Amino acid sequence: MFHNTFISFQLHDNAISSLPPEFGELKNLMTLSLAHNKLTALPKEFYKLTELRWLSISHNEISKIEADFGDFVMLTFLDLSHNKLTILPPGMGYLVRLVEINLSHNQLEELPPDIVNLRDLRKMNISNNNLKKLPPLGELRKMEVLDANHNDIEELPDFYGCAALKELYMANNYIKEITEEFCDQMQHLNVLNIRDNKLEVLPENISLLQKLKRLDLTNNNLNKLPRNLGLLSQLQSINMEGNKLSFVRQDVIRGGTERMMKYLRDRITDEVVSETRLTPEEWPDKYTLKKSQALMVPGRELTNVPDHVFKAAAEAEVHIVDFSKNKLTEVPRG
């Protein structure tokens, strides 16, 4: 005889290998923890628990869940991590109230396309699976944290629309490039961990990631760094070890964030000053402005800046302007 007025049921850390069919009669259940057991499957009656708000079945041996999982429409928290799932059923997209989902440590090879219907999702953990690619994630407008570490992902997905994303973890994948589109889309990012990938170049417009506080590029194939990297003014931590940066001295790379940022910032000024081809008449062209989204002319003996320069900069949506170390006597009108 099952008592069906339970609201919360904690069964975690046992050795339960199956659930009786009567389990489906616990109709009022809102919180259920079955974590750290020996479950290999869920009975079909389990899917009647449609009042569930919080569900953890992590650390079991479940290899399959049914499409009926889509009936748990009240769920706000779901943890299916540390199981043996190779596929998720269609219908996961019905769980539209989910705020947090943990699918890590399974054997998933792809995400169902309707995962992007989880419009309230703040946090998604899909790390330690066998994912090769991710669908465009732009409809997850509220997602703040995405952990996709330890997969087989070869390229960054389309994040256009992910306006709330603050932390992105893509370590231990096979990503070859950070694209210009990515930098365009991710201007609100605080943390980017893309260590242990196959990156060869960084785009010049990486300077758009102005809110970045932590950047981990350890163990990639970078052999040069874009000049504009030094413009990331809020960086508190940058890691570059294990790349092929032959032009940067090892003691700078190992010398921590402050040392690295000073090197990058000094380099911007030095390079701009030493570029003799740029006389005051030869302002950066529209293409250069658009690509770097920066107007950099320090140390040029300038006494004024013509209006057409500001017009071109405005059209190129320039974010960063450096007129330091010149001979301006007033703020240019433009």
Short mmCIF file of C-alpha atoms in Angstrom, two decimals:
data_model
loop_
_atom_site.label_atom_id
_atom_site.label_comp_id
_atom_site.label_asym_id
_atom_site.label_seq_id
_atom_site.Cartn_x
_atom_site.Cartn_y
_atom_site.Cartn_z
CA MET A 1 0.00 0.00 0.00
CA PHE A 2 1.58 3.28 -1.13
CA HIS A 3 1.01 6.45 0.79
CA ASN A 4 0.23 9.03 -1.86
CA THR A 5 0.33 12.27 0.12
CA PHE A 6 4.17 12.47 0.07
CA ILE A 7 5.45 15.69 -1.37
CA SER A 8 9.15 14.88 -0.97
CA PHE A 9 10.80 11.46 -1.15
CA GLN A 10 14.54 10.90 -0.57
CA LEU A 11 15.83 7.51 -1.64
CA HIS A 12 19.36 8.47 -2.65
CA ASP A 13 22.44 6.44 -1.70
CA ASN A 14 20.91 3.00 -1.51
CA ALA A 15 21.25 -0.10 -3.68
CA ILE A 16 17.81 0.01 -5.33
CA SER A 17 17.86 -1.78 -8.68
CA SER A 18 14.21 -1.32 -9.72
CA LEU A 19 11.09 0.66 -8.81
CA PRO A 20 7.73 -1.05 -8.26
CA PRO A 21 4.84 -0.10 -10.60
CA GLU A 22 2.96 1.31 -7.58
CA PHE A 23 5.52 4.12 -7.57
CA GLY A 24 3.30 5.84 -10.13
CA GLU A 25 0.62 6.33 -7.47
CA LEU A 26 2.68 8.94 -5.61
CA LYS A 27 0.79 11.56 -7.56
CA ASN A 28 1.55 14.49 -5.22
CA LEU A 29 5.30 14.03 -5.30
CA MET A 30 7.16 17.26 -6.02
CA THR A 31 10.72 16.41 -4.99
CA LEU A 32 12.31 13.03 -5.66
CA SER A 33 15.91 11.94 -5.25
CA LEU A 34 16.95 8.54 -6.54
CA ALA A 35 20.62 9.44 -6.97
CA HIS A 36 23.38 6.92 -6.25
CA ASN A 37 21.40 3.72 -6.69
CA LYS A 38 21.57 0.81 -9.13
CA LEU A 39 18.59 1.56 -11.35
CA THR A 40 18.87 0.34 -14.94
CA ALA A 41 15.40 1.40 -16.10
CA LEU A 42 12.29 3.32 -15.04
CA PRO A 43 8.88 1.57 -15.05
CA LYS A 44 6.27 3.10 -17.34
CA GLU A 45 4.17 4.01 -14.26
CA PHE A 46 7.01 6.33 -13.17
CA TYR A 47 5.95 8.79 -15.87
CA LYS A 48 2.66 9.46 -14.03
CA LEU A 49 4.51 11.63 -11.45
CA THR A 50 3.58 14.76 -13.36
CA GLU A 51 3.65 17.08 -10.33
CA LEU A 52 7.42 16.68 -9.93
CA ARG A 53 9.34 19.97 -9.66
CA TRP A 54 12.76 18.60 -8.66
CA LEU A 55 14.14 15.26 -9.86
CA SER A 56 17.54 13.64 -9.52
CA ILE A 57 18.28 10.18 -10.92
CA SER A 58 22.02 10.79 -11.18
CA HIS A 59 24.65 8.07 -10.56
CA ASN A 60 22.57 5.11 -11.72
CA GLU A 61 22.87 2.79 -14.73
CA ILE A 62 19.95 3.97 -16.82
CA SER A 63 20.51 3.56 -20.56
CA LYS A 64 17.13 4.74 -21.84
CA ILE A 65 14.34 7.12 -20.93
CA GLU A 66 10.98 7.17 -22.71
CA ALA A 67 9.39 9.97 -24.72
CA ASP A 68 6.89 10.20 -21.84
CA PHE A 69 9.60 12.11 -20.01
CA GLY A 70 8.09 15.10 -21.80
CA ASP A 71 5.08 14.81 -19.44
CA PHE A 72 7.09 16.15 -16.50
CA VAL A 73 6.14 19.67 -17.52
CA MET A 74 6.35 21.09 -13.98
CA LEU A 75 10.06 20.23 -13.55
CA THR A 76 12.38 23.13 -12.79
CA PHE A 77 15.45 21.01 -11.89
CA LEU A 78 16.54 17.77 -13.57
CA ASP A 79 19.71 15.77 -12.94
CA LEU A 80 20.32 12.74 -15.18
CA SER A 81 24.11 12.85 -14.90
CA HIS A 82 26.33 9.78 -14.46
CA ASN A 83 24.11 7.30 -16.27
CA LYS A 84 24.47 5.37 -19.55
CA LEU A 85 22.21 7.41 -21.82
CA THR A 86 23.21 7.38 -25.49
CA ILE A 87 20.18 9.30 -26.73
CA LEU A 88 17.49 11.61 -25.36
CA PRO A 89 13.91 11.07 -26.51
CA PRO A 90 12.02 13.70 -28.48
CA GLY A 91 9.77 15.49 -26.03
CA MET A 92 12.50 16.86 -23.77
CA GLY A 93 11.56 20.22 -25.30
CA TYR A 94 8.24 20.11 -23.43
CA LEU A 95 10.02 20.64 -20.09
CA VAL A 96 9.69 24.38 -20.60
CA ARG A 97 9.91 25.31 -16.91
CA LEU A 98 13.38 23.79 -16.48
CA VAL A 99 15.87 26.24 -15.00
CA GLU A 100 18.73 23.76 -14.60
CA ILE A 101 19.52 20.52 -16.41
CA ASN A 102 22.51 18.24 -15.85
CA LEU A 103 23.16 15.62 -18.52
CA SER A 104 26.88 15.23 -17.86
CA HIS A 105 28.78 11.92 -17.73
CA ASN A 106 26.58 9.99 -20.13
CA GLN A 107 27.30 8.73 -23.66
CA LEU A 108 25.15 11.18 -25.60
CA GLU A 109 26.16 11.65 -29.23
CA GLU A 110 23.74 14.48 -29.99
CA LEU A 111 21.20 16.75 -28.36
CA PRO A 112 17.60 16.63 -29.54
CA PRO A 113 16.83 19.72 -31.67
CA ASP A 114 13.89 20.63 -29.39
CA ILE A 115 16.27 21.22 -26.47
CA VAL A 116 16.22 24.87 -27.56
CA ASN A 117 12.57 25.09 -26.42
CA LEU A 118 13.74 25.21 -22.80
CA ARG A 119 13.31 28.98 -22.78
CA ASP A 120 13.72 29.37 -18.99
CA LEU A 121 16.95 27.39 -18.79
CA ARG A 122 19.72 29.18 -16.88
CA LYS A 123 22.25 26.40 -16.52
CA MET A 124 23.02 23.45 -18.79
CA ASN A 125 25.71 20.86 -18.12
CA ILE A 126 26.41 18.49 -21.04
CA SER A 127 30.05 17.81 -20.19
CA ASN A 128 31.69 14.36 -20.47
CA ASN A 129 29.59 12.99 -23.31
CA ASN A 130 30.38 12.03 -26.92
CA LEU A 131 28.82 15.09 -28.55
CA LYS A 132 30.34 16.02 -31.91
CA LYS A 133 28.33 19.17 -32.52
CA LEU A 134 25.76 21.37 -30.87
CA PRO A 135 22.63 22.78 -32.50
CA PRO A 136 22.20 26.58 -32.77
CA LEU A 137 21.43 27.61 -29.19
CA GLY A 138 20.13 31.14 -29.76
CA GLU A 139 16.64 30.46 -28.45
CA LEU A 140 18.05 29.74 -24.97
CA ARG A 141 17.87 33.45 -24.24
CA LYS A 142 18.13 33.08 -20.46
CA MET A 143 21.00 30.57 -20.37
CA GLU A 144 23.83 31.93 -18.19
CA VAL A 145 26.15 28.93 -17.89
CA LEU A 146 26.94 26.24 -20.47
CA ASP A 147 29.39 23.48 -19.60
CA ALA A 148 30.33 21.35 -22.62
CA ASN A 149 33.82 20.31 -21.46
CA HIS A 150 35.14 16.87 -22.45
CA ASN A 151 33.22 16.12 -25.64
CA ASP A 152 34.22 15.68 -29.31
CA ILE A 153 32.88 19.05 -30.48
CA GLU A 154 34.67 20.36 -33.57
CA GLU A 155 33.23 23.85 -33.86
CA LEU A 156 31.59 26.46 -31.70
CA PRO A 157 27.81 26.44 -32.18
CA ASP A 158 25.79 29.47 -33.27
CA PHE A 159 25.08 31.46 -30.11
CA TYR A 160 23.21 34.29 -31.85
CA GLY A 161 20.44 35.22 -29.38
CA CYS A 162 22.11 33.86 -26.19
CA ALA A 163 22.09 37.33 -24.69
CA ALA A 164 22.44 36.16 -21.07
CA LEU A 165 25.38 33.75 -21.48
CA LYS A 166 28.07 34.64 -18.94
CA GLU A 167 30.14 31.47 -18.61
CA LEU A 168 31.14 29.10 -21.39
CA TYR A 169 33.21 25.98 -20.76
CA MET A 170 34.42 24.17 -23.90
CA ALA A 171 37.66 22.61 -22.62
CA ASN A 172 38.90 19.26 -23.99
CA ASN A 173 37.18 19.29 -27.36
CA TYR A 174 38.47 19.55 -30.96
CA ILE A 175 37.62 23.18 -31.72
CA LYS A 176 39.92 24.69 -34.35
CA GLU A 177 38.82 28.30 -34.34
CA ILE A 178 37.08 31.05 -32.48
CA THR A 179 35.19 32.84 -35.23
CA GLU A 180 34.53 36.55 -35.72
CA GLU A 181 30.79 35.78 -35.48
CA PHE A 182 31.34 34.22 -32.06
CA CYS A 183 33.08 37.38 -30.79
CA ASP A 184 30.23 39.44 -32.22
CA GLN A 185 27.62 37.33 -30.45
CA MET A 186 29.36 36.94 -27.08
CA GLN A 187 30.06 40.50 -25.97
CA HIS A 188 28.56 39.86 -22.51
CA LEU A 189 30.72 36.78 -21.73
CA ASN A 190 32.64 36.79 -18.40
CA VAL A 191 34.34 33.39 -18.57
CA LEU A 192 35.64 31.53 -21.63
CA ASN A 193 37.47 28.28 -20.99
CA ILE A 194 38.61 26.72 -24.26
CA ARG A 195 41.76 24.99 -23.06
CA ASP A 196 42.93 21.68 -24.56
CA ASN A 197 41.46 22.23 -28.02
CA LYS A 198 43.02 22.70 -31.47
CA LEU A 199 42.89 26.50 -31.81
CA GLU A 200 45.36 27.91 -34.32
CA VAL A 201 44.34 31.56 -34.53
CA LEU A 202 42.29 34.08 -32.60
CA PRO A 203 40.30 36.72 -34.51
CA GLU A 204 41.25 40.40 -34.26
CA ASN A 205 37.76 41.28 -33.06
CA ILE A 206 38.34 39.28 -29.87
CA SER A 207 38.57 42.77 -28.36
CA LEU A 208 34.75 42.83 -28.50
CA LEU A 209 34.67 40.46 -25.51
CA GLN A 210 34.98 43.49 -23.26
CA LYS A 211 33.34 41.85 -20.21
CA LEU A 212 35.73 38.89 -20.19
CA LYS A 213 37.27 38.31 -16.76
CA ARG A 214 38.72 34.82 -17.28
CA LEU A 215 40.19 33.44 -20.49
CA ASP A 216 41.84 30.02 -20.58
CA LEU A 217 43.65 29.15 -23.82
CA THR A 218 46.06 26.59 -22.31
CA ASN A 219 47.25 23.73 -24.56
CA ASN A 220 46.13 24.83 -28.01
CA ASN A 221 48.09 25.33 -31.26
CA LEU A 222 48.26 29.13 -31.20
CA ASN A 223 51.44 30.51 -32.73
CA LYS A 224 50.49 34.17 -32.69
CA LEU A 225 48.15 36.42 -30.80
CA PRO A 226 45.98 39.21 -32.21
CA ARG A 227 47.17 42.66 -31.29
CA ASN A 228 43.76 43.54 -29.86
CA LEU A 229 43.96 40.92 -27.13
CA GLY A 230 45.59 43.61 -25.01
CA LEU A 231 42.37 45.64 -25.14
CA LEU A 232 40.45 43.25 -22.88
CA SER A 233 40.56 45.64 -19.97
CA GLN A 234 38.60 43.56 -17.42
CA LEU A 235 40.68 40.37 -17.66
CA GLN A 236 41.66 39.09 -14.22
CA SER A 237 43.00 35.77 -15.42
CA ILE A 238 44.52 34.71 -18.74
CA ASN A 239 46.26 31.37 -19.36
CA MET A 240 48.40 30.73 -22.43
CA GLU A 241 50.77 27.91 -21.47
CA GLY A 242 51.20 24.95 -23.80
CA ASN A 243 50.92 26.89 -27.08
CA LYS A 244 53.56 27.49 -29.77
CA LEU A 245 53.99 31.19 -29.03
CA SER A 246 57.61 31.40 -30.12
CA PHE A 247 57.62 35.23 -30.12
CA VAL A 248 56.53 35.54 -26.48
CA ARG A 249 59.21 34.80 -23.91
CA GLN A 250 58.44 31.83 -21.67
CA ASP A 251 58.91 33.91 -18.51
CA VAL A 252 56.12 36.23 -19.73
CA ILE A 253 53.79 33.30 -20.43
CA ARG A 254 54.51 31.80 -17.02
CA GLY A 255 54.57 35.13 -15.24
CA GLY A 256 50.83 35.24 -14.61
CA THR A 257 48.02 37.44 -15.83
CA GLU A 258 49.44 40.84 -14.91
CA ARG A 259 52.71 40.14 -16.67
CA MET A 260 50.95 38.82 -19.78
CA MET A 261 48.51 41.75 -19.98
CA LYS A 262 51.31 44.29 -19.56
CA TYR A 263 53.17 42.58 -22.40
CA LEU A 264 50.06 42.65 -24.63
CA ARG A 265 49.24 46.28 -23.84
CA ASP A 266 52.82 47.47 -24.36
CA ARG A 267 52.85 45.59 -27.65
CA ILE A 268 49.77 47.45 -28.93
CA THR A 269 51.39 50.82 -28.32
CA ASP A 270 54.81 49.72 -29.63
CA GLU A 271 53.38 48.20 -32.79
CA VAL A 272 51.20 51.19 -33.59
CA VAL A 273 54.05 53.63 -32.95
CA SER A 274 56.49 51.62 -35.05
CA GLU A 275 54.16 51.30 -38.04
CA THR A 276 55.73 54.01 -40.15
CA ARG A 277 53.41 53.35 -43.09
CA LEU A 278 50.58 55.09 -41.23
CA THR A 279 51.04 58.87 -41.59
CA PRO A 280 48.29 61.11 -40.22
CA GLU A 281 46.86 61.25 -43.77
CA GLU A 282 46.59 57.46 -43.93
CA TRP A 283 43.93 56.74 -41.38
CA PRO A 284 42.84 53.11 -40.88
CA ASP A 285 40.44 52.16 -43.67
CA LYS A 286 36.87 51.03 -43.10
CA TYR A 287 37.79 47.37 -43.43
CA THR A 288 40.48 47.59 -40.75
CA LEU A 289 38.14 49.53 -38.47
CA LYS A 290 35.33 47.02 -38.97
CA LYS A 291 37.59 44.01 -38.42
CA SER A 292 39.22 45.28 -35.24
CA GLN A 293 36.34 47.52 -34.09
CA ALA A 294 39.12 49.75 -32.74
CA LEU A 295 40.59 53.07 -33.89
CA MET A 296 44.18 53.00 -32.65
CA VAL A 297 46.46 55.94 -33.42
CA PRO A 298 48.65 56.61 -30.35
CA GLY A 299 52.03 58.34 -30.60
CA ARG A 300 51.46 60.00 -34.00
CA GLU A 301 52.20 63.64 -33.24
CA LEU A 302 48.56 64.38 -34.16
CA THR A 303 47.26 67.88 -33.52
CA ASN A 304 43.74 67.17 -34.77
CA VAL A 305 41.50 64.36 -36.02
CA PRO A 306 39.46 65.00 -39.17
CA ASP A 307 35.68 64.49 -39.07
CA HIS A 308 35.72 61.82 -41.81
CA VAL A 309 37.69 59.55 -39.46
CA PHE A 310 34.91 59.67 -36.87
CA LYS A 311 32.30 59.10 -39.56
CA ALA A 312 34.13 55.98 -40.81
CA ALA A 313 34.62 54.78 -37.21
CA ALA A 314 30.92 55.24 -36.45
CA GLU A 315 29.92 53.27 -39.55
CA ALA A 316 32.29 50.48 -38.55
CA GLU A 317 30.76 50.44 -35.03
CA VAL A 318 34.13 51.03 -33.40
CA HIS A 319 34.12 50.41 -29.63
CA ILE A 320 37.67 51.33 -28.69
CA VAL A 321 39.54 54.54 -29.50
CA ASP A 322 43.13 55.36 -28.57
CA PHE A 323 44.51 58.84 -29.29
CA SER A 324 47.01 58.74 -26.43
CA LYS A 325 50.57 60.17 -26.65
CA ASN A 326 49.70 62.72 -29.36
CA LYS A 327 49.73 66.54 -29.41
CA LEU A 328 46.02 67.24 -29.15
CA THR A 329 45.25 70.47 -27.33
CA GLU A 330 41.51 69.83 -27.18
CA VAL A 331 39.06 66.98 -27.50
CA PRO A 332 38.45 66.44 -31.25
CA ARG A 333 35.04 67.72 -32.35
CA GLY A 334 34.00 64.46 -34.08
#
